[in-house]
Amino acid sequence: MPVTTMNGREIHVDDEGFLTEYDEWDKDLGAVLAQNIGIEMTDEHWKLIDFLRSDFKAQGETPTTRRVDTVGGFPTKVQFTLFPKKPAKKSAYIAGLPKPHGCV
């Protein structure tokens, strides 16, 4: 696994830059990741990120856009507003989770 330095520390990432170690993430790193892809985080963004991380911990896989809607209570339109064009991929990246299945 590749290792990169971000926010002053080494982190493990895959070939696309997604974190591979759940426990290496913290909110400060999430903010840096968001900045890397041009997302300005708000409280609503962090609520969705918190859901993704807790659901991943419980389920063992990154939630899909549909699951974030039905279980997390974030309608698909809201997801696209918060994370334009590719909400599942962008939010997973910021949350320090693997890319969701089915994302290109």
mmCIF file with all atom_site columns, C-alpha atoms in Angstrom:
data_model
loop_
_atom_site.group_PDB
_atom_site.id
_atom_site.type_symbol
_atom_site.label_atom_id
_atom_site.label_alt_id
_atom_site.label_comp_id
_atom_site.label_asym_id
_atom_site.label_entity_id
_atom_site.label_seq_id
_atom_site.pdbx_PDB_ins_code
_atom_site.Cartn_x
_atom_site.Cartn_y
_atom_site.Cartn_z
_atom_site.occupancy
_atom_site.B_iso_or_equiv
_atom_site.pdbx_formal_charge
_atom_site.auth_seq_id
_atom_site.auth_comp_id
_atom_site.auth_asym_id
_atom_site.auth_atom_id
_atom_site.pdbx_PDB_model_num
ATOM 1   C CA . MET A 1 1   ? 0.000   0.000  0.000   1.00 0.00 ? 1   MET A CA 1
ATOM 2   C CA . PRO A 1 2   ? 1.276   3.447  -0.851  1.00 0.00 ? 2   PRO A CA 1
ATOM 3   C CA . VAL A 1 3   ? 2.008   5.853  1.965   1.00 0.00 ? 3   VAL A CA 1
ATOM 4   C CA . THR A 1 4   ? 1.681   9.612  1.633   1.00 0.00 ? 4   THR A CA 1
ATOM 5   C CA . THR A 1 5   ? 2.209   12.528 3.973   1.00 0.00 ? 5   THR A CA 1
ATOM 6   C CA . MET A 1 6   ? -0.776  14.696 4.700   1.00 0.00 ? 6   MET A CA 1
ATOM 7   C CA . ASN A 1 7   ? -1.444  17.152 7.497   1.00 0.00 ? 7   ASN A CA 1
ATOM 8   C CA . GLY A 1 8   ? 2.042   16.517 8.846   1.00 0.00 ? 8   GLY A CA 1
ATOM 9   C CA . ARG A 1 9   ? 1.806   12.734 9.179   1.00 0.00 ? 9   ARG A CA 1
ATOM 10  C CA . GLU A 1 10  ? 2.081   9.599  7.091   1.00 0.00 ? 10  GLU A CA 1
ATOM 11  C CA . ILE A 1 11  ? -1.146  7.886  6.031   1.00 0.00 ? 11  ILE A CA 1
ATOM 12  C CA . HIS A 1 12  ? -1.821  4.714  4.045   1.00 0.00 ? 12  HIS A CA 1
ATOM 13  C CA . VAL A 1 13  ? -3.765  5.187  0.817   1.00 0.00 ? 13  VAL A CA 1
ATOM 14  C CA . ASP A 1 14  ? -4.768  3.129  -2.195  1.00 0.00 ? 14  ASP A CA 1
ATOM 15  C CA . ASP A 1 15  ? -3.833  3.946  -5.799  1.00 0.00 ? 15  ASP A CA 1
ATOM 16  C CA . GLU A 1 16  ? -6.659  6.520  -6.012  1.00 0.00 ? 16  GLU A CA 1
ATOM 17  C CA . GLY A 1 17  ? -5.748  8.289  -2.756  1.00 0.00 ? 17  GLY A CA 1
ATOM 18  C CA . PHE A 1 18  ? -8.483  6.788  -0.552  1.00 0.00 ? 18  PHE A CA 1
ATOM 19  C CA . LEU A 1 19  ? -7.353  6.017  2.995   1.00 0.00 ? 19  LEU A CA 1
ATOM 20  C CA . THR A 1 20  ? -6.932  2.317  3.725   1.00 0.00 ? 20  THR A CA 1
ATOM 21  C CA . GLU A 1 21  ? -6.589  2.491  7.522   1.00 0.00 ? 21  GLU A CA 1
ATOM 22  C CA . TYR A 1 22  ? -9.824  3.565  9.281   1.00 0.00 ? 22  TYR A CA 1
ATOM 23  C CA . ASP A 1 23  ? -8.047  4.709  12.460  1.00 0.00 ? 23  ASP A CA 1
ATOM 24  C CA . GLU A 1 24  ? -5.638  7.054  10.673  1.00 0.00 ? 24  GLU A CA 1
ATOM 25  C CA . TRP A 1 25  ? -8.511  9.497  10.003  1.00 0.00 ? 25  TRP A CA 1
ATOM 26  C CA . ASP A 1 26  ? -9.521  12.410 12.191  1.00 0.00 ? 26  ASP A CA 1
ATOM 27  C CA . LYS A 1 27  ? -11.595 15.527 11.548  1.00 0.00 ? 27  LYS A CA 1
ATOM 28  C CA . ASP A 1 28  ? -8.517  17.657 10.860  1.00 0.00 ? 28  ASP A CA 1
ATOM 29  C CA . LEU A 1 29  ? -7.400  15.231 8.158   1.00 0.00 ? 29  LEU A CA 1
ATOM 30  C CA . GLY A 1 30  ? -10.963 15.185 6.801   1.00 0.00 ? 30  GLY A CA 1
ATOM 31  C CA . ALA A 1 31  ? -10.819 18.962 6.445   1.00 0.00 ? 31  ALA A CA 1
ATOM 32  C CA . VAL A 1 32  ? -7.548  18.686 4.500   1.00 0.00 ? 32  VAL A CA 1
ATOM 33  C CA . LEU A 1 33  ? -9.027  15.984 2.253   1.00 0.00 ? 33  LEU A CA 1
ATOM 34  C CA . ALA A 1 34  ? -12.082 18.187 1.602   1.00 0.00 ? 34  ALA A CA 1
ATOM 35  C CA . GLN A 1 35  ? -9.870  21.128 0.741   1.00 0.00 ? 35  GLN A CA 1
ATOM 36  C CA . ASN A 1 36  ? -7.921  18.900 -1.692  1.00 0.00 ? 36  ASN A CA 1
ATOM 37  C CA . ILE A 1 37  ? -11.074 18.373 -3.754  1.00 0.00 ? 37  ILE A CA 1
ATOM 38  C CA . GLY A 1 38  ? -12.511 21.877 -3.381  1.00 0.00 ? 38  GLY A CA 1
ATOM 39  C CA . ILE A 1 39  ? -15.215 21.191 -0.795  1.00 0.00 ? 39  ILE A CA 1
ATOM 40  C CA . GLU A 1 40  ? -15.789 23.826 1.883   1.00 0.00 ? 40  GLU A CA 1
ATOM 41  C CA . MET A 1 41  ? -17.090 21.911 4.880   1.00 0.00 ? 41  MET A CA 1
ATOM 42  C CA . THR A 1 42  ? -20.149 23.032 6.867   1.00 0.00 ? 42  THR A CA 1
ATOM 43  C CA . ASP A 1 43  ? -21.946 21.454 9.813   1.00 0.00 ? 43  ASP A CA 1
ATOM 44  C CA . GLU A 1 44  ? -24.237 19.638 7.357   1.00 0.00 ? 44  GLU A CA 1
ATOM 45  C CA . HIS A 1 45  ? -21.220 18.166 5.552   1.00 0.00 ? 45  HIS A CA 1
ATOM 46  C CA . TRP A 1 46  ? -19.806 16.903 8.866   1.00 0.00 ? 46  TRP A CA 1
ATOM 47  C CA . LYS A 1 47  ? -23.145 15.318 9.836   1.00 0.00 ? 47  LYS A CA 1
ATOM 48  C CA . LEU A 1 48  ? -23.067 13.268 6.640   1.00 0.00 ? 48  LEU A CA 1
ATOM 49  C CA . ILE A 1 49  ? -19.392 12.363 7.174   1.00 0.00 ? 49  ILE A CA 1
ATOM 50  C CA . ASP A 1 50  ? -20.174 11.275 10.753  1.00 0.00 ? 50  ASP A CA 1
ATOM 51  C CA . PHE A 1 51  ? -22.973 9.034  9.446   1.00 0.00 ? 51  PHE A CA 1
ATOM 52  C CA . LEU A 1 52  ? -20.659 7.486  6.832   1.00 0.00 ? 52  LEU A CA 1
ATOM 53  C CA . ARG A 1 53  ? -17.993 6.675  9.405   1.00 0.00 ? 53  ARG A CA 1
ATOM 54  C CA . SER A 1 54  ? -20.382 5.220  11.971  1.00 0.00 ? 54  SER A CA 1
ATOM 55  C CA . ASP A 1 55  ? -22.240 3.179  9.336   1.00 0.00 ? 55  ASP A CA 1
ATOM 56  C CA . PHE A 1 56  ? -18.951 1.883  7.929   1.00 0.00 ? 56  PHE A CA 1
ATOM 57  C CA . LYS A 1 57  ? -17.848 0.845  11.416  1.00 0.00 ? 57  LYS A CA 1
ATOM 58  C CA . ALA A 1 58  ? -21.144 -1.031 11.944  1.00 0.00 ? 58  ALA A CA 1
ATOM 59  C CA . GLN A 1 59  ? -21.554 -2.544 8.464   1.00 0.00 ? 59  GLN A CA 1
ATOM 60  C CA . GLY A 1 60  ? -17.965 -3.044 7.299   1.00 0.00 ? 60  GLY A CA 1
ATOM 61  C CA . GLU A 1 61  ? -18.407 -1.313 3.962   1.00 0.00 ? 61  GLU A CA 1
ATOM 62  C CA . THR A 1 62  ? -18.784 2.217  2.670   1.00 0.00 ? 62  THR A CA 1
ATOM 63  C CA . PRO A 1 63  ? -22.473 3.137  2.394   1.00 0.00 ? 63  PRO A CA 1
ATOM 64  C CA . THR A 1 64  ? -23.904 3.841  -1.046  1.00 0.00 ? 64  THR A CA 1
ATOM 65  C CA . THR A 1 65  ? -25.827 6.970  -1.998  1.00 0.00 ? 65  THR A CA 1
ATOM 66  C CA . ARG A 1 66  ? -29.063 5.007  -1.587  1.00 0.00 ? 66  ARG A CA 1
ATOM 67  C CA . ARG A 1 67  ? -28.138 3.849  1.932   1.00 0.00 ? 67  ARG A CA 1
ATOM 68  C CA . VAL A 1 68  ? -27.111 7.381  2.934   1.00 0.00 ? 68  VAL A CA 1
ATOM 69  C CA . ASP A 1 69  ? -30.596 8.463  1.795   1.00 0.00 ? 69  ASP A CA 1
ATOM 70  C CA . THR A 1 70  ? -32.695 5.684  3.333   1.00 0.00 ? 70  THR A CA 1
ATOM 71  C CA . VAL A 1 71  ? -30.748 4.938  6.523   1.00 0.00 ? 71  VAL A CA 1
ATOM 72  C CA . GLY A 1 72  ? -28.842 8.176  7.075   1.00 0.00 ? 72  GLY A CA 1
ATOM 73  C CA . GLY A 1 73  ? -31.705 10.519 6.202   1.00 0.00 ? 73  GLY A CA 1
ATOM 74  C CA . PHE A 1 74  ? -29.745 12.578 3.679   1.00 0.00 ? 74  PHE A CA 1
ATOM 75  C CA . PRO A 1 75  ? -31.847 12.761 0.501   1.00 0.00 ? 75  PRO A CA 1
ATOM 76  C CA . THR A 1 76  ? -29.971 12.192 -2.740  1.00 0.00 ? 76  THR A CA 1
ATOM 77  C CA . LYS A 1 77  ? -30.563 15.824 -3.789  1.00 0.00 ? 77  LYS A CA 1
ATOM 78  C CA . VAL A 1 78  ? -28.916 17.003 -0.565  1.00 0.00 ? 78  VAL A CA 1
ATOM 79  C CA . GLN A 1 79  ? -25.956 14.693 -1.160  1.00 0.00 ? 79  GLN A CA 1
ATOM 80  C CA . PHE A 1 80  ? -25.464 16.153 -4.646  1.00 0.00 ? 80  PHE A CA 1
ATOM 81  C CA . THR A 1 81  ? -25.723 19.685 -3.229  1.00 0.00 ? 81  THR A CA 1
ATOM 82  C CA . LEU A 1 82  ? -23.110 18.995 -0.549  1.00 0.00 ? 82  LEU A CA 1
ATOM 83  C CA . PHE A 1 83  ? -20.773 16.945 -2.752  1.00 0.00 ? 83  PHE A CA 1
ATOM 84  C CA . PRO A 1 84  ? -21.462 17.929 -6.398  1.00 0.00 ? 84  PRO A CA 1
ATOM 85  C CA . LYS A 1 85  ? -21.239 15.434 -9.279  1.00 0.00 ? 85  LYS A CA 1
ATOM 86  C CA . LYS A 1 86  ? -20.003 12.366 -7.353  1.00 0.00 ? 86  LYS A CA 1
ATOM 87  C CA . PRO A 1 87  ? -21.376 12.539 -3.811  1.00 0.00 ? 87  PRO A CA 1
ATOM 88  C CA . ALA A 1 88  ? -20.625 8.942  -2.775  1.00 0.00 ? 88  ALA A CA 1
ATOM 89  C CA . LYS A 1 89  ? -17.044 9.056  -4.003  1.00 0.00 ? 89  LYS A CA 1
ATOM 90  C CA . LYS A 1 90  ? -16.275 12.546 -2.660  1.00 0.00 ? 90  LYS A CA 1
ATOM 91  C CA . SER A 1 91  ? -17.868 11.993 0.736   1.00 0.00 ? 91  SER A CA 1
ATOM 92  C CA . ALA A 1 92  ? -16.142 8.620  1.183   1.00 0.00 ? 92  ALA A CA 1
ATOM 93  C CA . TYR A 1 93  ? -12.808 10.233 0.311   1.00 0.00 ? 93  TYR A CA 1
ATOM 94  C CA . ILE A 1 94  ? -13.297 12.987 2.904   1.00 0.00 ? 94  ILE A CA 1
ATOM 95  C CA . ALA A 1 95  ? -14.522 10.449 5.490   1.00 0.00 ? 95  ALA A CA 1
ATOM 96  C CA . GLY A 1 96  ? -11.352 8.403  5.050   1.00 0.00 ? 96  GLY A CA 1
ATOM 97  C CA . LEU A 1 97  ? -13.258 5.359  3.794   1.00 0.00 ? 97  LEU A CA 1
ATOM 98  C CA . PRO A 1 98  ? -12.798 3.054  0.805   1.00 0.00 ? 98  PRO A CA 1
ATOM 99  C CA . LYS A 1 99  ? -14.477 4.080  -2.426  1.00 0.00 ? 99  LYS A CA 1
ATOM 100 C CA . PRO A 1 100 ? -18.033 2.674  -2.444  1.00 0.00 ? 100 PRO A CA 1
ATOM 101 C CA . HIS A 1 101 ? -18.731 -0.363 -4.603  1.00 0.00 ? 101 HIS A CA 1
ATOM 102 C CA . GLY A 1 102 ? -19.996 0.660  -8.022  1.00 0.00 ? 102 GLY A CA 1
ATOM 103 C CA . CYS A 1 103 ? -18.203 4.034  -8.102  1.00 0.00 ? 103 CYS A CA 1
ATOM 104 C CA . VAL A 1 104 ? -15.952 4.698  -11.067 1.00 0.00 ? 104 VAL A CA 1
#
